[in-house]
PDB file of C-alpha atoms and ligand atoms in Angstrom:
ATOM      1  CA  UNK A  14     -20.172 -13.853  14.846  1.00 50.00           C
ATOM      2  CA  UNK A  15     -20.067 -10.320  13.442  1.00 59.00           C
ATOM      3  CA  UNK A  16     -18.668  -9.132  10.115  1.00 75.00           C
ATOM      4  CA  UNK A  17     -15.645  -7.371  11.586  1.00 87.00           C
ATOM      5  CA  UNK A  18     -12.346  -8.153   9.943  1.00 94.00           C
ATOM      6  CA  UNK A  19     -10.221 -10.460  12.049  1.00 97.00           C
ATOM      7  CA  UNK A  20      -6.557  -9.586  11.806  1.00 98.00           C
ATOM      8  CA  UNK A  21      -4.013 -12.383  11.449  1.00 98.00           C
ATOM      9  CA  UNK A  22      -0.535 -11.964  12.875  1.00 99.00           C
ATOM     10  CA  UNK A  23       1.700 -14.921  11.975  1.00 98.00           C
ATOM     11  CA  UNK A  24       4.417 -15.486  14.595  1.00 98.00           C
ATOM     12  CA  UNK A  25       7.834 -15.749  12.976  1.00 98.00           C
ATOM     13  CA  UNK A  26       8.922 -17.946  15.873  1.00 98.00           C
ATOM     14  CA  UNK A  27       7.739 -20.852  13.703  1.00 98.00           C
ATOM     15  CA  UNK A  28       9.425 -19.577  10.535  1.00 98.00           C
ATOM     16  CA  UNK A  29      12.609 -20.997   9.014  1.00 98.00           C
ATOM     17  CA  UNK A  30      15.149 -18.633  10.578  1.00 97.00           C
ATOM     18  CA  UNK A  31      17.742 -19.460   7.940  1.00 97.00           C
ATOM     19  CA  UNK A  32      15.407 -17.878   5.393  1.00 97.00           C
ATOM     20  CA  UNK A  33      13.751 -15.336   7.645  1.00 98.00           C
ATOM     21  CA  UNK A  34      13.565 -12.483   5.135  1.00 97.00           C
ATOM     22  CA  UNK A  35      11.952 -14.757   2.530  1.00 98.00           C
ATOM     23  CA  UNK A  36       9.536 -16.134   5.121  1.00 98.00           C
ATOM     24  CA  UNK A  37       8.404 -12.633   6.078  1.00 98.00           C
ATOM     25  CA  UNK A  38       7.942 -11.701   2.413  1.00 98.00           C
ATOM     26  CA  UNK A  39       5.947 -14.895   1.951  1.00 98.00           C
ATOM     27  CA  UNK A  40       3.461 -14.126   4.741  1.00 98.00           C
ATOM     28  CA  UNK A  41       3.169 -10.575   3.386  1.00 98.00           C
ATOM     29  CA  UNK A  42       2.190 -11.891  -0.071  1.00 98.00           C
ATOM     30  CA  UNK A  43      -0.065 -14.483   1.574  1.00 98.00           C
ATOM     31  CA  UNK A  44      -2.254 -11.782   3.123  1.00 98.00           C
ATOM     32  CA  UNK A  45      -0.976 -11.520   6.707  1.00 98.00           C
ATOM     33  CA  UNK A  46      -2.062  -8.330   8.454  1.00 98.00           C
ATOM     34  CA  UNK A  47       0.737  -8.022  11.000  1.00 98.00           C
ATOM     35  CA  UNK A  48       4.048  -9.746  11.710  1.00 98.00           C
ATOM     36  CA  UNK A  49       4.157 -11.081  15.289  1.00 98.00           C
ATOM     37  CA  UNK A  50       7.662 -11.114  16.750  1.00 98.00           C
ATOM     38  CA  UNK A  51       8.211 -13.146  19.921  1.00 98.00           C
ATOM     39  CA  UNK A  52      11.053 -11.784  22.006  1.00 98.00           C
ATOM     40  CA  UNK A  53      12.207 -14.091  24.829  1.00 98.00           C
ATOM     41  CA  UNK A  54      15.052 -13.576  27.267  1.00 98.00           C
ATOM     42  CA  UNK A  55      15.612 -16.947  28.942  1.00 98.00           C
ATOM     43  CA  UNK A  56      14.500 -15.414  32.260  1.00 98.00           C
ATOM     44  CA  UNK A  57      10.853 -14.401  32.093  1.00 98.00           C
ATOM     45  CA  UNK A  58      10.414 -17.499  29.931  1.00 98.00           C
ATOM     46  CA  UNK A  59      12.852 -20.411  29.525  1.00 98.00           C
ATOM     47  CA  UNK A  60      13.480 -19.808  25.814  1.00 97.00           C
ATOM     48  CA  UNK A  61      15.755 -17.242  24.101  1.00 98.00           C
ATOM     49  CA  UNK A  62      14.774 -15.893  20.696  1.00 98.00           C
ATOM     50  CA  UNK A  63      14.982 -12.574  18.895  1.00 97.00           C
ATOM     51  CA  UNK A  64      16.588  -9.230  19.739  1.00 97.00           C
ATOM     52  CA  UNK A  65      16.372  -5.741  18.226  1.00 98.00           C
ATOM     53  CA  UNK A  66      19.097  -6.514  15.651  1.00 97.00           C
ATOM     54  CA  UNK A  67      16.905  -9.110  13.988  1.00 97.00           C
ATOM     55  CA  UNK A  68      13.858  -6.838  14.134  1.00 98.00           C
ATOM     56  CA  UNK A  69      15.868  -4.141  12.367  1.00 98.00           C
ATOM     57  CA  UNK A  70      17.108  -6.550   9.692  1.00 96.00           C
ATOM     58  CA  UNK A  71      13.648  -7.916   8.945  1.00 97.00           C
ATOM     59  CA  UNK A  72      12.206  -4.382   8.871  1.00 97.00           C
ATOM     60  CA  UNK A  73      13.790  -3.930   5.427  1.00 95.00           C
ATOM     61  CA  UNK A  74      11.721  -6.741   3.919  1.00 97.00           C
ATOM     62  CA  UNK A  75       8.115  -5.594   4.450  1.00 98.00           C
ATOM     63  CA  UNK A  76       5.840  -2.675   5.213  1.00 98.00           C
ATOM     64  CA  UNK A  77       3.534  -4.828   7.363  1.00 98.00           C
ATOM     65  CA  UNK A  78       2.911  -3.768  10.946  1.00 98.00           C
ATOM     66  CA  UNK A  79       5.501  -5.167  13.352  1.00 98.00           C
ATOM     67  CA  UNK A  80       3.785  -6.493  16.445  1.00 99.00           C
ATOM     68  CA  UNK A  81       6.504  -7.114  19.007  1.00 98.00           C
ATOM     69  CA  UNK A  82       5.626  -9.345  21.970  1.00 98.00           C
ATOM     70  CA  UNK A  83       8.182  -8.870  24.725  1.00 98.00           C
ATOM     71  CA  UNK A  84       8.440 -11.887  27.012  1.00 98.00           C
ATOM     72  CA  UNK A  85      11.316 -10.413  28.967  1.00 98.00           C
ATOM     73  CA  UNK A  86      12.000  -9.208  32.487  1.00 98.00           C
ATOM     74  CA  UNK A  87      12.089  -5.450  33.023  1.00 98.00           C
ATOM     75  CA  UNK A  88      10.729  -4.654  29.550  1.00 98.00           C
ATOM     76  CA  UNK A  89      10.969  -0.887  30.051  1.00 98.00           C
ATOM     77  CA  UNK A  90      14.719  -1.173  29.764  1.00 98.00           C
ATOM     78  CA  UNK A  91      14.475  -2.280  26.115  1.00 98.00           C
ATOM     79  CA  UNK A  92      11.554  -0.223  24.798  1.00 98.00           C
ATOM     80  CA  UNK A  93      13.746   2.338  23.113  1.00 98.00           C
ATOM     81  CA  UNK A  94      15.856  -0.231  21.266  1.00 98.00           C
ATOM     82  CA  UNK A  95      12.857  -2.156  19.985  1.00 98.00           C
ATOM     83  CA  UNK A  96      11.119   1.068  18.982  1.00 98.00           C
ATOM     84  CA  UNK A  97      14.171   2.286  17.059  1.00 98.00           C
ATOM     85  CA  UNK A  98      14.520  -1.120  15.388  1.00 98.00           C
ATOM     86  CA  UNK A  99      11.158  -0.595  13.673  1.00 98.00           C
ATOM     87  CA  UNK A 100       8.444  -1.999  15.935  1.00 98.00           C
ATOM     88  CA  UNK A 101       4.928  -0.611  15.501  1.00 98.00           C
ATOM     89  CA  UNK A 102       3.235  -2.256  18.483  1.00 99.00           C
ATOM     90  CA  UNK A 103       5.210  -3.059  21.609  1.00 99.00           C
ATOM     91  CA  UNK A 104       3.459  -5.397  24.040  1.00 99.00           C
ATOM     92  CA  UNK A 105       4.916  -6.397  27.380  1.00 99.00           C
ATOM     93  CA  UNK A 106       3.876  -8.675  30.240  1.00 99.00           C
ATOM     94  CA  UNK A 107       2.489  -6.995  33.346  1.00 98.00           C
ATOM     95  CA  UNK A 108       3.935  -9.903  35.368  1.00 98.00           C
ATOM     96  CA  UNK A 109       7.446  -8.848  34.297  1.00 98.00           C
ATOM     97  CA  UNK A 110       7.127  -5.144  34.929  1.00 98.00           C
ATOM     98  CA  UNK A 111       7.284  -3.045  38.095  1.00 97.00           C
ATOM     99  CA  UNK A 112       5.995   0.125  36.440  1.00 98.00           C
ATOM    100  CA  UNK A 113       3.467  -0.740  33.712  1.00 98.00           C
ATOM    101  CA  UNK A 114       2.079   2.798  33.413  1.00 98.00           C
ATOM    102  CA  UNK A 115       5.597   4.229  33.037  1.00 98.00           C
ATOM    103  CA  UNK A 116       6.472   1.585  30.440  1.00 98.00           C
ATOM    104  CA  UNK A 117       3.315   2.351  28.457  1.00 98.00           C
ATOM    105  CA  UNK A 118       4.222   6.058  28.562  1.00 98.00           C
ATOM    106  CA  UNK A 119       7.722   5.231  27.311  1.00 98.00           C
ATOM    107  CA  UNK A 120       6.322   3.232  24.372  1.00 98.00           C
ATOM    108  CA  UNK A 121       3.964   6.071  23.489  1.00 98.00           C
ATOM    109  CA  UNK A 122       6.680   8.691  23.776  1.00 98.00           C
ATOM    110  CA  UNK A 123       8.483   6.802  20.995  1.00 98.00           C
ATOM    111  CA  UNK A 124       5.358   7.176  18.849  1.00 98.00           C
ATOM    112  CA  UNK A 125       4.477   3.466  19.085  1.00 98.00           C
ATOM    113  CA  UNK A 126       1.296   1.628  19.990  1.00 98.00           C
ATOM    114  CA  UNK A 127       1.341   0.012  23.417  1.00 99.00           C
ATOM    115  CA  UNK A 128       0.030  -3.357  24.510  1.00 99.00           C
ATOM    116  CA  UNK A 129      -0.053  -5.288  27.763  1.00 99.00           C
ATOM    117  CA  UNK A 130      -0.148  -9.047  28.031  1.00 99.00           C
ATOM    118  CA  UNK A 131      -1.267 -11.512  30.673  1.00 98.00           C
ATOM    119  CA  UNK A 132      -0.261 -15.129  31.143  1.00 98.00           C
ATOM    120  CA  UNK A 133      -2.997 -17.768  31.562  1.00 98.00           C
ATOM    121  CA  UNK A 134      -2.739 -17.658  35.361  1.00 98.00           C
ATOM    122  CA  UNK A 135      -2.958 -13.869  35.569  1.00 98.00           C
ATOM    123  CA  UNK A 136      -6.285 -12.275  36.346  1.00 98.00           C
ATOM    124  CA  UNK A 137      -7.799  -9.387  34.391  1.00 98.00           C
ATOM    125  CA  UNK A 138      -7.715  -7.351  37.591  1.00 98.00           C
ATOM    126  CA  UNK A 139      -3.949  -7.017  37.125  1.00 98.00           C
ATOM    127  CA  UNK A 140      -4.807  -4.616  34.276  1.00 98.00           C
ATOM    128  CA  UNK A 141      -6.806  -2.286  36.538  1.00 98.00           C
ATOM    129  CA  UNK A 142      -5.972   1.314  35.728  1.00 98.00           C
ATOM    130  CA  UNK A 143      -4.158   0.367  32.496  1.00 98.00           C
ATOM    131  CA  UNK A 144      -6.955  -0.386  30.040  1.00 98.00           C
ATOM    132  CA  UNK A 145      -7.564   3.261  29.143  1.00 98.00           C
ATOM    133  CA  UNK A 146      -3.853   3.715  28.429  1.00 98.00           C
ATOM    134  CA  UNK A 147      -3.207   0.895  25.926  1.00 98.00           C
ATOM    135  CA  UNK A 148      -4.074   0.121  22.318  1.00 98.00           C
ATOM    136  CA  UNK A 149      -4.068  -3.634  22.788  1.00 99.00           C
ATOM    137  CA  UNK A 150      -4.406  -6.369  25.379  1.00 99.00           C
ATOM    138  CA  UNK A 151      -2.837  -9.743  24.575  1.00 99.00           C
ATOM    139  CA  UNK A 152      -4.456 -12.681  26.310  1.00 99.00           C
ATOM    140  CA  UNK A 153      -2.171 -15.723  26.302  1.00 99.00           C
ATOM    141  CA  UNK A 154      -3.890 -19.038  25.597  1.00 99.00           C
ATOM    142  CA  UNK A 155      -0.717 -21.051  26.303  1.00 98.00           C
ATOM    143  CA  UNK A 156       2.075 -20.553  28.820  1.00 98.00           C
ATOM    144  CA  UNK A 157       4.471 -18.176  27.048  1.00 98.00           C
ATOM    145  CA  UNK A 158       7.771 -19.649  25.903  1.00 98.00           C
ATOM    146  CA  UNK A 159       7.208 -22.013  23.010  1.00 97.00           C
ATOM    147  CA  UNK A 160       5.235 -22.466  19.805  1.00 97.00           C
ATOM    148  CA  UNK A 161       3.137 -25.541  19.131  1.00 97.00           C
ATOM    149  CA  UNK A 162       1.327 -25.885  22.482  1.00 98.00           C
ATOM    150  CA  UNK A 163      -2.371 -26.644  22.982  1.00 98.00           C
ATOM    151  CA  UNK A 164      -4.972 -23.889  23.169  1.00 98.00           C
ATOM    152  CA  UNK A 165      -6.364 -23.254  26.667  1.00 98.00           C
ATOM    153  CA  UNK A 166     -10.057 -22.800  26.031  1.00 98.00           C
ATOM    154  CA  UNK A 167     -10.687 -21.989  29.673  1.00 98.00           C
ATOM    155  CA  UNK A 168      -9.317 -18.521  28.808  1.00 98.00           C
ATOM    156  CA  UNK A 169     -12.437 -17.719  26.757  1.00 98.00           C
ATOM    157  CA  UNK A 170     -14.392 -16.191  29.673  1.00 98.00           C
ATOM    158  CA  UNK A 171     -11.434 -13.877  30.287  1.00 98.00           C
ATOM    159  CA  UNK A 172     -11.620 -12.682  26.672  1.00 98.00           C
ATOM    160  CA  UNK A 173     -15.389 -12.220  26.899  1.00 98.00           C
ATOM    161  CA  UNK A 174     -15.026 -10.190  30.072  1.00 98.00           C
ATOM    162  CA  UNK A 175     -12.171  -8.102  28.658  1.00 98.00           C
ATOM    163  CA  UNK A 176     -14.227  -7.324  25.578  1.00 98.00           C
ATOM    164  CA  UNK A 177     -16.858  -5.729  27.839  1.00 97.00           C
ATOM    165  CA  UNK A 178     -14.340  -3.491  29.560  1.00 97.00           C
ATOM    166  CA  UNK A 179     -11.934  -2.581  26.769  1.00 98.00           C
ATOM    167  CA  UNK A 180     -12.364  -0.878  23.394  1.00 96.00           C
ATOM    168  CA  UNK A 181      -8.934  -1.524  21.874  1.00 98.00           C
ATOM    169  CA  UNK A 182      -7.574  -4.595  20.115  1.00 98.00           C
ATOM    170  CA  UNK A 183      -7.996  -7.890  21.936  1.00 98.00           C
ATOM    171  CA  UNK A 184      -5.241 -10.211  20.767  1.00 99.00           C
ATOM    172  CA  UNK A 185      -5.157 -13.941  21.407  1.00 99.00           C
ATOM    173  CA  UNK A 186      -1.885 -15.855  21.230  1.00 98.00           C
ATOM    174  CA  UNK A 187      -1.109 -19.542  21.578  1.00 98.00           C
ATOM    175  CA  UNK A 188      -2.484 -22.745  20.095  1.00 98.00           C
ATOM    176  CA  UNK A 189      -4.538 -21.047  17.394  1.00 98.00           C
ATOM    177  CA  UNK A 190      -5.713 -23.456  14.695  1.00 98.00           C
ATOM    178  CA  UNK A 191      -8.590 -23.309  12.234  1.00 97.00           C
ATOM    179  CA  UNK A 192     -10.888 -24.668  14.967  1.00 98.00           C
ATOM    180  CA  UNK A 193      -9.647 -22.780  17.999  1.00 98.00           C
ATOM    181  CA  UNK A 194      -9.609 -19.555  15.935  1.00 98.00           C
ATOM    182  CA  UNK A 195     -13.409 -19.810  15.769  1.00 98.00           C
ATOM    183  CA  UNK A 196     -13.660 -20.113  19.544  1.00 98.00           C
ATOM    184  CA  UNK A 197     -11.369 -17.116  20.086  1.00 98.00           C
ATOM    185  CA  UNK A 198     -13.309 -15.040  17.546  1.00 98.00           C
ATOM    186  CA  UNK A 199     -16.615 -15.951  19.164  1.00 98.00           C
ATOM    187  CA  UNK A 200     -15.219 -14.906  22.543  1.00 98.00           C
ATOM    188  CA  UNK A 201     -14.263 -11.510  21.076  1.00 98.00           C
ATOM    189  CA  UNK A 202     -10.729 -11.697  19.651  1.00 98.00           C
ATOM    190  CA  UNK A 203      -9.772  -9.004  17.132  1.00 98.00           C
ATOM    191  CA  UNK A 204      -6.246 -10.193  16.357  1.00 98.00           C
ATOM    192  CA  UNK A 205      -5.110 -13.814  16.206  1.00 98.00           C
ATOM    193  CA  UNK A 206      -1.468 -14.789  16.502  1.00 99.00           C
ATOM    194  CA  UNK A 207      -0.560 -18.038  14.774  1.00 98.00           C
ATOM    195  CA  UNK A 208       2.819 -19.725  14.487  1.00 98.00           C
ATOM    196  CA  UNK A 209       2.441 -23.404  13.686  1.00 98.00           C
ATOM    197  CA  UNK A 210      -0.931 -22.915  11.994  1.00 98.00           C
ATOM    198  CA  UNK A 211       0.687 -20.721   9.321  1.00 98.00           C
ATOM    199  CA  UNK A 212       4.356 -21.674   8.991  1.00 98.00           C
ATOM    200  CA  UNK A 213       3.603 -25.364   9.402  1.00 95.00           C
ATOM    201  CA  UNK A 214       1.347 -25.347   6.331  1.00 98.00           C
ATOM    202  CA  UNK A 215       2.059 -25.821   2.639  1.00 98.00           C
ATOM    203  CA  UNK A 216       0.090 -22.741   1.556  1.00 98.00           C
ATOM    204  CA  UNK A 217       0.455 -19.730   3.853  1.00 98.00           C
ATOM    205  CA  UNK A 218      -2.324 -17.943   1.969  1.00 98.00           C
ATOM    206  CA  UNK A 219      -4.831 -20.743   2.556  1.00 98.00           C
ATOM    207  CA  UNK A 220      -3.749 -21.083   6.171  1.00 98.00           C
ATOM    208  CA  UNK A 221      -4.264 -17.365   6.828  1.00 98.00           C
ATOM    209  CA  UNK A 222      -7.617 -17.334   5.066  1.00 98.00           C
ATOM    210  CA  UNK A 223      -8.729 -20.366   7.050  1.00 97.00           C
ATOM    211  CA  UNK A 224      -8.054 -18.607  10.347  1.00 98.00           C
ATOM    212  CA  UNK A 225     -10.223 -15.569   9.653  1.00 94.00           C
ATOM    213  CA  UNK A 226     -13.359 -17.537  10.478  1.00 81.00           C
TER     214      UNK A 226
HETATM  215  C1  DX5 B  28       4.351 -18.278  22.782  1.00 89.18           C
HETATM  216  C2  DX5 B  28       4.347 -17.170  21.746  1.00 89.18           C
HETATM  217  C3  DX5 B  28       3.404 -17.416  20.632  1.00 89.18           C
HETATM  218  C4  DX5 B  28       3.691 -18.688  19.868  1.00 89.18           C
HETATM  219  C5  DX5 B  28       2.522 -19.055  19.009  1.00 89.18           C
HETATM  220  O1  DX5 B  28       5.122 -17.885  23.858  1.00 89.18           O
HETATM  221  O2  DX5 B  28       3.991 -15.938  22.333  1.00 89.18           O
HETATM  222  O3  DX5 B  28       3.340 -16.294  19.764  1.00 89.18           O
HETATM  223  O4  DX5 B  28       4.839 -18.588  19.088  1.00 89.18           O
HETATM  224  O5  DX5 B  28       2.784 -20.287  18.417  1.00 89.18           O
HETATM  225  P1  DX5 B  28       1.599 -21.304  18.096  1.00 89.18           P
HETATM  226  O6  DX5 B  28       0.649 -20.568  17.216  1.00 89.18           O
HETATM  227  O7  DX5 B  28       2.291 -22.432  17.417  1.00 89.18           O
HETATM  228  O8  DX5 B  28       0.982 -21.685  19.413  1.00 89.18           O
HETATM  229 ZN1   ZN B  29       3.561 -14.148  20.998  1.00 89.18          ZN
END
């Protein structure tokens, strides 16, 4: 393992939504690097979560980077709204998008960082021609849709391979715990998303520290 700083992006999907502003302030004070925001539409994934209104509201509470993970069909349609709501990174699923290059260009034209994501069953080859256009690739280590699922360690070779081909941020999302964080870091992860492993703990600061490896 190298000495690079691993970035931790707690997913607010596991926060107490009745106290969302306080929860975001709490992860900020606890040393989180980014705020991961899981947007689900009930179509691309079975769950429905957060829209641009909530992103905009939470934007007032922190200066941390907003890392927006769009798990929605036809993501290009909503890029502008999420950008204007205060996102910093906008990541979408290639499986949900007919024109990934155009969507990346749209994100960039709004002055935002662009990411592409792949589900566990999606091969790295689906990112051919896109890697030199994005700031981040998000490799899912659970099926997108819900927090609290088990880490799929058979995704590690995908991360190792991606690391050889891509210079930007490699983000790993799903089932990250103190133990699986180590495996993801060893495989090459730069940014770890964690829902349950942060918001499910008594001390957010200790939880975040424990994930850095
Ligand atoms: C799953 C989401 C993840 C999830 C992570 O669709 O993209 O960000 O909330 O939750 P944990 O860390 O509990 O697996
Ligand atoms: Zn996510």
